[in-house]
């Protein structure tokens, strides 16, 4: 509110714009921490309904198509149709969004992102991307809060909370999530629900 008053009184400038950007970053951080806190509360009840996870996965992935094209990254989507799943659809969409957003941020130039969904005994979701520096990552730390692979990328709007939220969503659905290094040039997140 104060920055808006400054902008109206003195006009827009780089200082007011900086204040507004930092306020937005803090709102995003607080919102992410609130989400994690709510997921940590055992007593919070979650309503699980049956929904078409195939449609949810495809729709969520397609929302990243334009961003991938802008970044010159190929988005490959292989989703088996009409898979039903009983869970929190909004949370599952958030999970998929977090993982694809992460893949876009860390995909190599002219790389590929693969989104796969199929059902065997369980629903299997995997999201992978090419990343030549995957062997430099401490994979066991990726799900820790505030951990970031590339410390130089502190200004990209990331706080190192996304993968913690993703893990919490998977655990609330009694599933598991793993991360793999494939041939030292692909990082893959595999979710079993």
XYZ file of C-alpha atoms in Angstrom:
193
model
C 0.000 0.000 0.000
C 2.817 2.391 0.855
C 4.565 1.742 -2.452
C 1.322 2.474 -4.312
C 1.015 5.784 -2.469
C 4.636 6.587 -3.354
C 3.954 5.774 -7.001
C 0.863 8.009 -7.057
C 2.678 10.859 -5.289
C 6.058 10.778 -6.999
C 5.437 8.593 -10.039
C 6.823 5.179 -10.933
C 10.576 4.717 -10.583
C 13.046 1.887 -10.078
C 12.872 2.180 -6.269
C 9.107 1.809 -6.086
C 9.265 -1.041 -8.585
C 11.933 -2.732 -6.442
C 9.782 -2.421 -3.323
C 6.814 -3.965 -5.148
C 8.921 -6.862 -6.480
C 10.347 -7.626 -3.040
C 6.892 -7.467 -1.462
C 5.634 -9.975 -4.052
C 8.618 -12.274 -3.373
C 7.843 -12.169 0.354
C 4.146 -12.939 -0.296
C 5.162 -15.937 -2.403
C 7.562 -17.173 0.281
C 4.991 -16.793 3.061
C 2.336 -18.574 0.965
C 4.715 -21.486 0.312
C 5.556 -21.750 4.003
C 1.858 -21.694 4.902
C 1.208 -24.551 2.449
C 4.017 -26.618 4.004
C 2.818 -25.887 7.531
C -0.717 -26.947 6.684
C 0.568 -30.181 5.154
C 2.642 -30.860 8.266
C -0.441 -30.703 10.477
C -1.600 -34.259 11.026
C -5.095 -33.207 12.028
C -5.872 -31.453 8.750
C -8.537 -33.419 6.951
C -8.228 -33.948 3.223
C -11.156 -34.830 1.021
C -10.299 -37.438 -1.576
C -12.547 -37.706 -4.624
C -12.147 -39.827 -7.716
C -10.993 -37.830 -10.738
C -9.401 -38.392 -14.126
C -5.695 -38.036 -13.372
C -4.897 -38.455 -17.070
C -6.787 -35.267 -17.916
C -5.329 -33.449 -14.914
C -1.778 -34.409 -15.929
C -2.233 -33.515 -19.590
C -3.938 -30.168 -18.880
C -1.336 -29.157 -16.310
C 1.551 -30.145 -18.576
C 0.089 -28.304 -21.577
C -0.016 -25.100 -19.528
C 3.801 -25.156 -19.739
C 3.917 -25.596 -23.526
C 4.393 -21.883 -24.268
C 7.086 -21.486 -21.604
C 8.936 -24.507 -22.975
C 8.798 -23.119 -26.512
C 10.105 -19.745 -25.284
C 13.003 -21.556 -23.604
C 13.604 -23.713 -26.716
C 12.821 -26.875 -24.785
C 10.808 -29.781 -26.206
C 7.896 -30.838 -24.005
C 6.969 -34.477 -24.633
C 3.761 -35.713 -23.011
C 2.909 -39.416 -22.882
C -0.244 -39.876 -20.808
C -2.303 -43.052 -20.891
C -5.961 -42.009 -21.187
C -8.768 -42.301 -18.652
C -6.773 -43.279 -15.564
C -8.932 -42.716 -12.498
C -7.416 -41.808 -9.151
C -8.917 -41.068 -5.747
C -7.242 -38.062 -4.191
C -7.096 -34.301 -3.955
C -7.147 -33.173 -7.599
C -5.988 -29.644 -6.815
C -2.976 -30.949 -4.869
C -2.070 -33.427 -7.627
C -2.212 -30.617 -10.194
C 0.037 -28.566 -7.913
C 2.461 -31.510 -7.659
C 2.666 -31.842 -11.441
C 3.062 -28.095 -11.843
C 5.898 -27.935 -9.310
C 7.790 -30.766 -11.007
C 7.374 -29.397 -14.534
C 8.288 -25.879 -13.406
C 11.418 -27.325 -11.803
C 12.205 -29.228 -15.016
C 11.888 -26.052 -17.078
C 14.209 -24.136 -14.725
C 16.906 -26.790 -14.839
C 16.578 -28.172 -18.355
C 19.578 -27.834 -20.667
C 19.393 -25.448 -23.606
C 17.587 -27.175 -26.491
C 16.790 -30.000 -24.078
C 13.724 -32.140 -23.494
C 11.182 -32.579 -20.751
C 9.201 -35.833 -20.611
C 5.930 -36.178 -18.724
C 4.715 -39.780 -18.471
C 1.652 -41.212 -16.774
C 0.557 -44.837 -16.755
C -1.102 -47.301 -14.447
C 0.189 -50.695 -13.497
C -0.552 -51.795 -9.937
C -0.270 -48.137 -8.965
C -0.448 -44.858 -10.824
C 3.059 -44.088 -12.073
C 3.958 -40.502 -12.901
C 7.419 -39.532 -14.047
C 8.765 -36.168 -15.065
C 12.285 -35.981 -16.417
C 14.484 -33.444 -18.129
C 17.882 -33.321 -19.716
C 20.439 -31.796 -17.366
C 24.124 -32.343 -18.078
C 25.156 -31.340 -14.546
C 22.956 -33.951 -12.861
C 26.019 -35.795 -11.523
C 26.928 -32.647 -9.528
C 23.616 -32.676 -7.625
C 23.246 -34.097 -4.141
C 20.058 -35.977 -5.007
C 19.369 -36.948 -1.399
C 19.073 -33.234 -0.465
C 16.672 -32.143 -3.201
C 13.562 -32.540 -1.040
C 15.010 -30.552 1.893
C 13.421 -27.201 2.566
C 15.335 -24.204 1.175
C 17.815 -26.403 -0.720
C 18.684 -25.087 -4.174
C 20.872 -26.876 -6.684
C 22.275 -23.720 -8.232
C 23.078 -21.128 -5.581
C 23.576 -18.541 -8.349
C 19.870 -18.790 -9.253
C 18.641 -17.027 -6.139
C 16.789 -14.329 -8.095
C 14.575 -16.632 -10.191
C 11.703 -16.570 -7.701
C 12.709 -19.911 -6.222
C 13.152 -20.482 -2.496
C 13.925 -24.175 -2.507
C 10.467 -25.082 -1.189
C 8.793 -26.529 -4.291
C 10.206 -30.042 -4.034
C 9.435 -30.120 -0.285
C 5.834 -29.277 -1.116
C 5.824 -31.930 -3.858
C 7.039 -34.589 -1.427
C 4.430 -33.538 1.155
C 1.659 -33.862 -1.456
C 2.835 -37.341 -2.435
C 3.100 -38.453 1.195
C -0.426 -37.171 1.947
C -1.619 -39.467 -0.830
C 0.315 -42.395 0.711
C 2.646 -42.556 -2.253
C 6.355 -42.191 -2.678
C 8.595 -39.975 -4.761
C 12.151 -40.692 -5.867
C 14.679 -38.796 -7.906
C 17.096 -40.560 -10.255
C 20.204 -39.716 -12.237
C 19.872 -41.412 -15.619
C 23.105 -41.731 -17.621
C 24.502 -38.536 -16.069
C 22.441 -36.325 -18.372
C 18.808 -36.810 -17.276
C 17.170 -36.148 -13.934
C 13.904 -37.978 -13.326
C 11.299 -37.661 -10.613
C 9.272 -40.856 -10.254
C 6.033 -40.837 -8.281
C 4.027 -43.909 -7.312
C 0.509 -43.243 -6.064
